[in-house]
Short mmCIF file of C-alpha atoms and ligand atoms in Angstrom, two decimals:
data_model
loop_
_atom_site.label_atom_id
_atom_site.label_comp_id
_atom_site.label_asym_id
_atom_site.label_seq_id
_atom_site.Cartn_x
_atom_site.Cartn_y
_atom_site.Cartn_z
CA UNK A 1 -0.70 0.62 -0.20
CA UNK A 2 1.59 -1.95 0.01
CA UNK A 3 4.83 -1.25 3.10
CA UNK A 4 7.52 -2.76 3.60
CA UNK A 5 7.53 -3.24 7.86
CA UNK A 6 9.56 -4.09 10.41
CA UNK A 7 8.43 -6.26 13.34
CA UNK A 8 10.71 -6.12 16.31
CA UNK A 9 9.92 -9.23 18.16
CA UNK A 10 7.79 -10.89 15.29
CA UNK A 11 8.29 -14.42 17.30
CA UNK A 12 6.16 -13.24 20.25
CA UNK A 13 2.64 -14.42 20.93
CA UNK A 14 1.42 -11.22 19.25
CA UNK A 15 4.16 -10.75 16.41
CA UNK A 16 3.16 -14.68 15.60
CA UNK A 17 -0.21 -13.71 14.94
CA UNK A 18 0.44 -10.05 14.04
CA UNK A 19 2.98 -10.97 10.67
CA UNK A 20 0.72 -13.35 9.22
CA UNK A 21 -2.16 -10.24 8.97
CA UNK A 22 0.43 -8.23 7.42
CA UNK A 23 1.38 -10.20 5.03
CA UNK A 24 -2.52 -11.24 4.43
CA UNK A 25 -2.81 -7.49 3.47
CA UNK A 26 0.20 -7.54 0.87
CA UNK A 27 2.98 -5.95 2.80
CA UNK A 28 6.40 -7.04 2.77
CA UNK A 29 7.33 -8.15 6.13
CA UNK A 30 11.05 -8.62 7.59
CA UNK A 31 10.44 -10.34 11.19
CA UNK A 32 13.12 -10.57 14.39
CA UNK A 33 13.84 -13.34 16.71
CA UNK A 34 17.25 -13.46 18.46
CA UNK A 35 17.28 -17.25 18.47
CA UNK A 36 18.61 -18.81 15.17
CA UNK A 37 16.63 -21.52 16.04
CA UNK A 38 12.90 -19.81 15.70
CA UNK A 39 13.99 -18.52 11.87
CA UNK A 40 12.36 -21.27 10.64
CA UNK A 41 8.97 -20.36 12.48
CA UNK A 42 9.13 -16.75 11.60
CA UNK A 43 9.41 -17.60 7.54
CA UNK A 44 6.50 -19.79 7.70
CA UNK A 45 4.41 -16.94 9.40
CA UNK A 46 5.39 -15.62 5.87
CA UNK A 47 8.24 -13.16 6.58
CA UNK A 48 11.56 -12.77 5.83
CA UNK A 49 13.33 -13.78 8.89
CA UNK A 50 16.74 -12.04 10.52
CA UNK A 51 18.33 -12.44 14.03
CA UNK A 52 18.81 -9.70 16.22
CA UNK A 53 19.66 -8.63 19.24
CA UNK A 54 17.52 -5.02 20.76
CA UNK A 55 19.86 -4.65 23.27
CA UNK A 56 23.08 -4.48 21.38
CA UNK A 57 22.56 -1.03 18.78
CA UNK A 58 24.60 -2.51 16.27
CA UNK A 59 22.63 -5.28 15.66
CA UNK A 60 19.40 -3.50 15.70
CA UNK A 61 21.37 -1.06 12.89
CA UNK A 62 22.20 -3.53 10.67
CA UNK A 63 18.84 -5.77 10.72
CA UNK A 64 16.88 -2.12 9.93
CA UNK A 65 19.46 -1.03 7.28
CA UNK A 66 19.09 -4.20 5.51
CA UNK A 67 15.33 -4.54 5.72
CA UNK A 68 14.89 -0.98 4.73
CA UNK A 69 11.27 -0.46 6.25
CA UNK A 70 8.63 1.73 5.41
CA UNK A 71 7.40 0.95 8.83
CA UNK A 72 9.03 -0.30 12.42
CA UNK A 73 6.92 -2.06 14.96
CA UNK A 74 8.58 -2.53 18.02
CA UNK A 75 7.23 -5.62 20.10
CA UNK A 76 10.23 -6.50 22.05
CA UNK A 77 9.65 -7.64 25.32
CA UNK A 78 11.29 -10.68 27.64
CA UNK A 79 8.45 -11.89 29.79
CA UNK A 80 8.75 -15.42 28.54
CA UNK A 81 9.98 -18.16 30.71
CA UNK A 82 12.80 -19.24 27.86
CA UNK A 83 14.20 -14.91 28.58
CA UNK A 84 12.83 -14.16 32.13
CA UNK A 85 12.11 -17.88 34.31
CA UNK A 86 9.17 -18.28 36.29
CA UNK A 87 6.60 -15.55 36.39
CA UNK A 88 7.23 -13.65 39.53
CA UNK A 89 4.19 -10.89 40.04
CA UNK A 90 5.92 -10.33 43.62
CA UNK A 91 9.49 -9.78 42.52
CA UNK A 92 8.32 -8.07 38.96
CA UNK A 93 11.33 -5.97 39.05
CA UNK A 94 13.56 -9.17 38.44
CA UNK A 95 10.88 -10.71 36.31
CA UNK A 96 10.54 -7.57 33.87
CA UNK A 97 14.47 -6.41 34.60
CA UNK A 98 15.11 -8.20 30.94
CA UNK A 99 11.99 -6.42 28.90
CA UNK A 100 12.63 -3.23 31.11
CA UNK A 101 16.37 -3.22 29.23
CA UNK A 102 14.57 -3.39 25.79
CA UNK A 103 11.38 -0.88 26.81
CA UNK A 104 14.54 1.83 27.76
CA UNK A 105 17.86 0.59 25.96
CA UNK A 106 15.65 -1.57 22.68
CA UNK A 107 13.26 1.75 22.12
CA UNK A 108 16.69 4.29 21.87
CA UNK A 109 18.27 1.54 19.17
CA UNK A 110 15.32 1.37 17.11
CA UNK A 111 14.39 4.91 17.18
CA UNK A 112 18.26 5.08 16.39
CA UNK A 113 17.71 2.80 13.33
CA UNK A 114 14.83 4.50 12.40
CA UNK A 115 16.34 7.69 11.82
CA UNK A 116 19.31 6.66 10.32
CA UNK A 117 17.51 4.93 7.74
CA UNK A 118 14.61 8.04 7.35
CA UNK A 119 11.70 5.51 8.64
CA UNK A 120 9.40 8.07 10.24
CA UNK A 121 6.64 5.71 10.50
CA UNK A 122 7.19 3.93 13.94
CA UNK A 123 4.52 1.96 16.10
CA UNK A 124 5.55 0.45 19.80
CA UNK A 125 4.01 -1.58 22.06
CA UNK A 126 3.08 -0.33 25.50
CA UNK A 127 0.44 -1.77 28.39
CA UNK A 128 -3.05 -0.86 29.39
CA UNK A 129 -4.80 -3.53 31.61
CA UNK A 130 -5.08 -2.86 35.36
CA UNK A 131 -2.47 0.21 35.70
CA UNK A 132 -4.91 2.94 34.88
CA UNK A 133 -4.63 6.07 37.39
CA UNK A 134 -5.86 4.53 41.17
CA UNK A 135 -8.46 7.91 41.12
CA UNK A 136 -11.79 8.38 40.12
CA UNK A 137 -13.88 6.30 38.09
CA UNK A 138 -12.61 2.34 36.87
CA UNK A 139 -12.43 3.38 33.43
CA UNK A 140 -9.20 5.53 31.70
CA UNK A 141 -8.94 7.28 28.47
CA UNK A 142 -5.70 7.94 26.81
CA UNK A 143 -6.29 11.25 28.47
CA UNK A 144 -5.53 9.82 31.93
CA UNK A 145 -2.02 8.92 33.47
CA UNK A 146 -1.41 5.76 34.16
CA UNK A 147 -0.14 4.69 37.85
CA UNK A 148 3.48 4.92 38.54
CA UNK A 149 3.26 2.10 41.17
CA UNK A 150 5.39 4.21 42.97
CA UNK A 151 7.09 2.05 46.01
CA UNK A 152 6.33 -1.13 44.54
CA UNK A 153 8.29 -3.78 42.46
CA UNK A 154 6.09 -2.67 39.54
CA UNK A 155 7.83 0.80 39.72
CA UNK A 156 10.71 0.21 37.17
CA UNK A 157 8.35 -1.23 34.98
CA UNK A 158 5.99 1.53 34.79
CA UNK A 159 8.83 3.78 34.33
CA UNK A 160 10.19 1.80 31.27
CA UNK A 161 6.76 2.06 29.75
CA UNK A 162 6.71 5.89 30.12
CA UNK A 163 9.87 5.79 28.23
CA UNK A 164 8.57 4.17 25.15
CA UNK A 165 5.97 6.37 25.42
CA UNK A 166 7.95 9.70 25.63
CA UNK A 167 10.16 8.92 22.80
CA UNK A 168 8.01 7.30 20.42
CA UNK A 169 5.96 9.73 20.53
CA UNK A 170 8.52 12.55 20.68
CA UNK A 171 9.69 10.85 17.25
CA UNK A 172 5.94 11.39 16.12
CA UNK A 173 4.82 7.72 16.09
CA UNK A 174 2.30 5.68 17.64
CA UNK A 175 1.88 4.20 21.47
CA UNK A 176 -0.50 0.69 21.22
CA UNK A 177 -1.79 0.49 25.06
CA UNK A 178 -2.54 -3.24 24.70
CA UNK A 179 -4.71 -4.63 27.43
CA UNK A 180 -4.01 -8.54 29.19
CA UNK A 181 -3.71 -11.03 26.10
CA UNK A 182 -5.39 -14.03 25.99
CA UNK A 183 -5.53 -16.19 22.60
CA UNK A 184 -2.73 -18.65 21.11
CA UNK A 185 0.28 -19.45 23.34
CA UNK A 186 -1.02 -16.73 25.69
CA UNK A 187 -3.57 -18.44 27.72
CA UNK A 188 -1.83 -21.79 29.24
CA UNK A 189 -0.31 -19.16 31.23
CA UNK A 190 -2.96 -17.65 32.35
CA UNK A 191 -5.56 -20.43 33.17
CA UNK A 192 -2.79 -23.23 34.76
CA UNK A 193 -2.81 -21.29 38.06
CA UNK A 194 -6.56 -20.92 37.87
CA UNK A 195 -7.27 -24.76 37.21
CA UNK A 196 -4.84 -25.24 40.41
CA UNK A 197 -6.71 -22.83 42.00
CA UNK A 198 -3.53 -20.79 42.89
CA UNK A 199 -5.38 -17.71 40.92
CA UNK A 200 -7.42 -16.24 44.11
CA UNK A 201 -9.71 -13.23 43.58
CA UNK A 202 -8.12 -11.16 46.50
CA UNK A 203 -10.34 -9.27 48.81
CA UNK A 204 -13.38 -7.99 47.53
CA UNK A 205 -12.05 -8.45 43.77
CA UNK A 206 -13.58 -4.76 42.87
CA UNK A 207 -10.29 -3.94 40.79
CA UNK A 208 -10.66 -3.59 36.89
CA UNK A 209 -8.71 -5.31 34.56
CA UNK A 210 -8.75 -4.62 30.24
CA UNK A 211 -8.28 -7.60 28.37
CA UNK A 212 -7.79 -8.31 24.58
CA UNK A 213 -7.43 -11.33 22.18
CA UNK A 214 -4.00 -11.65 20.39
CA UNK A 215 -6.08 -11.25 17.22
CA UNK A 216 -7.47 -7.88 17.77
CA UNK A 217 -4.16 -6.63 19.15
CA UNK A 218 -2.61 -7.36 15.52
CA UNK A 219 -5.80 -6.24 13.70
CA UNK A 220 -5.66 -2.81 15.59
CA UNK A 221 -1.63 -2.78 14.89
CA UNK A 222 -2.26 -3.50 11.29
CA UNK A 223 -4.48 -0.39 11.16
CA UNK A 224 -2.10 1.67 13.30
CA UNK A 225 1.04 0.81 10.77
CA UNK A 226 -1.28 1.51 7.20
CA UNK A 227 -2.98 4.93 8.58
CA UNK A 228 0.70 5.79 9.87
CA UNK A 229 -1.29 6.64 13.20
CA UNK A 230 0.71 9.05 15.54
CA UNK A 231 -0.06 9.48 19.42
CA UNK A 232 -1.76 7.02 22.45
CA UNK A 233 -4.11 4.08 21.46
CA UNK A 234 -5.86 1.80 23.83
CA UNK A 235 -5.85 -1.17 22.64
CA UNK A 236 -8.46 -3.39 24.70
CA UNK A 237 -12.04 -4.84 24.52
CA UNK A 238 -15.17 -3.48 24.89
CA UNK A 239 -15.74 -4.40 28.65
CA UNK A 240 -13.58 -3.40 31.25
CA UNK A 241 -13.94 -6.00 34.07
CA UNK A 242 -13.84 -6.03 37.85
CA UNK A 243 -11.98 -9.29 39.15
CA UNK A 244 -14.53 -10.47 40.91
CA UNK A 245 -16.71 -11.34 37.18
CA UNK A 246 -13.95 -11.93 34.86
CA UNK A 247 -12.04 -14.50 37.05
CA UNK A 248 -14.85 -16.72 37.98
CA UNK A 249 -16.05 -16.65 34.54
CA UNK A 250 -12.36 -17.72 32.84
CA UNK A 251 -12.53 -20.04 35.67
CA UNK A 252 -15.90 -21.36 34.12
CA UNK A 253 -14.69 -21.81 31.03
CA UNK A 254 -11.42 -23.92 31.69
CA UNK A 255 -13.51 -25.70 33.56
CA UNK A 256 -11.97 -25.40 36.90
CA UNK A 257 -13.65 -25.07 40.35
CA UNK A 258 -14.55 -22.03 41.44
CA UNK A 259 -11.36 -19.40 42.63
CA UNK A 260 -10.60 -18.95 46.50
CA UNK A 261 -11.14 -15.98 47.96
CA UNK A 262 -8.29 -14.60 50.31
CA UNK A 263 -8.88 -11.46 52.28
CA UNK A 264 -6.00 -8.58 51.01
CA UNK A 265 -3.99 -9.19 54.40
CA UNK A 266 -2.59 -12.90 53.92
CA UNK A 267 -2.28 -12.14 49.60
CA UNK A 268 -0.11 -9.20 50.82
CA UNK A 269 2.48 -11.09 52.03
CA UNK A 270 2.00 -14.48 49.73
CA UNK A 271 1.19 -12.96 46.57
CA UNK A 272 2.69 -9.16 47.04
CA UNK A 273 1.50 -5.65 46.70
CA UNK A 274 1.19 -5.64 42.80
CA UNK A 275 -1.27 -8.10 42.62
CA UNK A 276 -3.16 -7.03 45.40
CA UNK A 277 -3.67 -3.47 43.70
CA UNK A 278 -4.21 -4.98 40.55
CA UNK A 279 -7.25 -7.33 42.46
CA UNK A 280 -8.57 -4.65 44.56
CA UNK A 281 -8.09 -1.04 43.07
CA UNK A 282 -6.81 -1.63 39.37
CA UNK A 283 -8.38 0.44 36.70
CA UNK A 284 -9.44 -0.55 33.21
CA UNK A 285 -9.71 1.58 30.02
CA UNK A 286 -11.74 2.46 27.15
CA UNK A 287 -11.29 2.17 23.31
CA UNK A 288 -13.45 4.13 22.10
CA UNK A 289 -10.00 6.50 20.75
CA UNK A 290 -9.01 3.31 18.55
CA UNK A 291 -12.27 2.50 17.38
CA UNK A 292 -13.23 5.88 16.48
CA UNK A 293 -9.48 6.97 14.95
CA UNK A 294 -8.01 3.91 13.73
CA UNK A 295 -11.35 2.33 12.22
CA UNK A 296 -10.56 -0.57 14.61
CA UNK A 297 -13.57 -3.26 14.72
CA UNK A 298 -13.17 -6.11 17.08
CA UNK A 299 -13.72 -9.89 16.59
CA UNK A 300 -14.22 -10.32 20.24
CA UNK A 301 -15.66 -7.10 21.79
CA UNK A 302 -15.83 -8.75 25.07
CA UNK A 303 -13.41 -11.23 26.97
CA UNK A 304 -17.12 -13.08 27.75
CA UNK A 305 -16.86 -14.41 24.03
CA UNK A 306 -13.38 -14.82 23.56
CA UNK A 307 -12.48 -16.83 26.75
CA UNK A 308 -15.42 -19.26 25.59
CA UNK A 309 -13.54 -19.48 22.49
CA UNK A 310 -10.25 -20.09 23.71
CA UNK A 311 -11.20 -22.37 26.63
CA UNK A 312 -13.95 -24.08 25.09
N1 NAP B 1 -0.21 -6.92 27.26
C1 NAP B 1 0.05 -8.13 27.71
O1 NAP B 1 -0.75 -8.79 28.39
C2 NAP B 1 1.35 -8.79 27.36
C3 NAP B 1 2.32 -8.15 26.58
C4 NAP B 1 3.48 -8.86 26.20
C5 NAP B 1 3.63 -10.18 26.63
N2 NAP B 1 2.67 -10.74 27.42
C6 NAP B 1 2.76 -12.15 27.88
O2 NAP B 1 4.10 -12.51 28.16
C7 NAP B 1 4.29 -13.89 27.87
C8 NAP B 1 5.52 -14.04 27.01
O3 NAP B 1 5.35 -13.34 25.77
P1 NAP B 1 6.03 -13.85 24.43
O4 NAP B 1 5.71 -15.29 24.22
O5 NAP B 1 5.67 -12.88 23.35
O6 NAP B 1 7.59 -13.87 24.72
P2 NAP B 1 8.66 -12.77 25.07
O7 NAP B 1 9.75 -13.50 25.75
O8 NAP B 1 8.07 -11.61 25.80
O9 NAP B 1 9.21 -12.31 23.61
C9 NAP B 1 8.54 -11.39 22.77
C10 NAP B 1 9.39 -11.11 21.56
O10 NAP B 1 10.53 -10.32 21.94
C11 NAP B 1 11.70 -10.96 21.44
N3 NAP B 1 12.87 -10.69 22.27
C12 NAP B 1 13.15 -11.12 23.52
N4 NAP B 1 14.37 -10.67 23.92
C13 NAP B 1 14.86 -9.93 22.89
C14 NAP B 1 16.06 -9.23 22.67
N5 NAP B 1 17.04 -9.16 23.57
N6 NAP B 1 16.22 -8.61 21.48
C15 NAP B 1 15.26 -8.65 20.52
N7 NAP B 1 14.10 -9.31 20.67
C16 NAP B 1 13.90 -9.93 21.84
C17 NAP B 1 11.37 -12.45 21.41
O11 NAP B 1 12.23 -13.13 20.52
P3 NAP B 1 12.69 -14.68 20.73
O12 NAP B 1 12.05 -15.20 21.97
O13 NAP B 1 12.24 -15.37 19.48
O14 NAP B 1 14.13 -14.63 20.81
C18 NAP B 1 9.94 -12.38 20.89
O15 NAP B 1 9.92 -12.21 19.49
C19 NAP B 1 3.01 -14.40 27.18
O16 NAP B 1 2.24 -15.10 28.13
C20 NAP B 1 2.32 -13.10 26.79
O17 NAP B 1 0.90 -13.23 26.76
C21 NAP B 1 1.53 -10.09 27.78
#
């Protein structure tokens, strides 16, 4: 069936690769950027292009009211360097303090949109990569909390996640748990420190991480918006990784030397604390949920295949 859909953030690295499989499928796709200057990129992706702002509600209320969706996908966040600066995993509260706004403040205006306009159908983005639950085994279902990070600078984050999560589902729509991206304007990020060999795998590197290719995030998302799925998804790959294999590996593949080591007591204070729990004592998770509920098939059920193909 054919929908008419929303997508909050279509600019993104995942709404740039997440439109274009809508509109692949037939549906009629209205797509947000809040730069004038990006319209131009959004309508070639094949949508029909609108600014907005997610932190001011009546901008958000006037972009849904004219689109009037079938569907909202909210994939709002301001982690890029043009909305947040340099990537700061020690001071992630000032890093994330812009996509924290739109994870609490964004969610309420959609949801707010959404109801005024009777869109019941509502799909939001949310994280599942290293944060599982620091108990038990390395591997989370959707049945398992996720870590507060209570104490740390990743605190406010977590907490702006739970929100999404509490109201979107509270308005009966669906939570996509997406694990670390890699793919298309995703992974420069990602392997520049390594090829400087500022990436270290800290301590023993036994922490798990959950990755997944921008492709399969909007694949899964595509299924999640034409099943009108309701509830918690993980969306990640088939292998949950400690550090200590997937970073050497990705290192592999760009072609870069081999990481340093550094023990957990000098990354403490040179790195900070998220990074060291992420390195030594993060969990991954499973997605067996997606694949089973959502019909979800991956093109790269391990990061072993897609890094190759990314790096290569
Ligand atoms: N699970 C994960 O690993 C994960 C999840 C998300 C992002 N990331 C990473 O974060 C980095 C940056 O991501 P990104 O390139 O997608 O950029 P981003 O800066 O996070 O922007 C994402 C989307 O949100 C929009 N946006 C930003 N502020 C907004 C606001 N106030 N109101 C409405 N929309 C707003 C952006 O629009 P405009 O910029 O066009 O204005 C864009 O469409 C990438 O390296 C990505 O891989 C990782």
């Amino acid at each position: 069936m054919v929908m008419r859909v929303f997508v909050a953030g279509g600019s993104g690295v995942l709404g740039r690769r997440l439109v274009p499989q809508l509109v692949a499928r037939g549906h009629q796709v209205t797509a947000t950027t809040t730069s004038s200057a990006k319209l131009g990129l959004v309508e070639q992706l094949g949508a029909e292009a609108v600014v907005m702002d997610g932190l001011d509600a009546a901008s958000v209320g006037e972009a849904v009211a004219k689109a009037r969706p079938e569907v909202i996908v909210h994939q709002m966040t301001a982690i890029s360097v043009a909305h947040a600066g340099k990537p700061d995993m020690k001071h992630m509260d000032q890093w994330f303090a812009g996509t924290n706004r739109l994870r609490l403040e964004g969610t309420d205006h959609l949801l707010a949109a959404a109801e005024a306009t009777g869109v019941t159908n509502f799909v939001a983005q949310s994280y599942a990569a290293w944060n599982g639950i620091r108990e038990g085994g390395w591997v989370k279902t959707e049945q398992d909390p996720t870590d507060p990070m209570t104490g740390t600078p990743a605190e406010p984050g977590m907490k702006a996640i739970g929100h999404v999560e509490d109201v979107v589902l509270k308005a009966g729509g669906a939570v996509l748990r997406y694990g670390w991206f890699y793919g298309p304007g995703a992974t420069d990020d990602l392997v520049e420190p390594v090829r400087k060999r500022q990436f270290p795998i800290v301590g023993g590197g036994a922490g798990y991480c959950s990755w997944v290719h921008l492709d399969d995030a909007a694949s899964a998302t595509v299924l999640a918006v034409e099943k009108e799925a309701r509830g918690v998804f993980n969306i990640v790959d088939d292998e949950p990784a400690p550090a200590d294999e997937w970073l050497p590996y990705l290192a592999a593949c760009a072609g870069a030397r081999r990481p340093m080591r550094v023990p957990t007591w000098l990354a403490r204070p040179l790195a900070g604390e998220v990074a060291v729990t992420m390195m030594t004592e993060g969990r991954g998770f499973s997605n067996a949920k997606a694949k089973r509920e959502l019909g979800w098939e991956l093109q790269y059920p391990s990061w072993r295949q897609g890094f190759k193909a990314e790096l290569a």
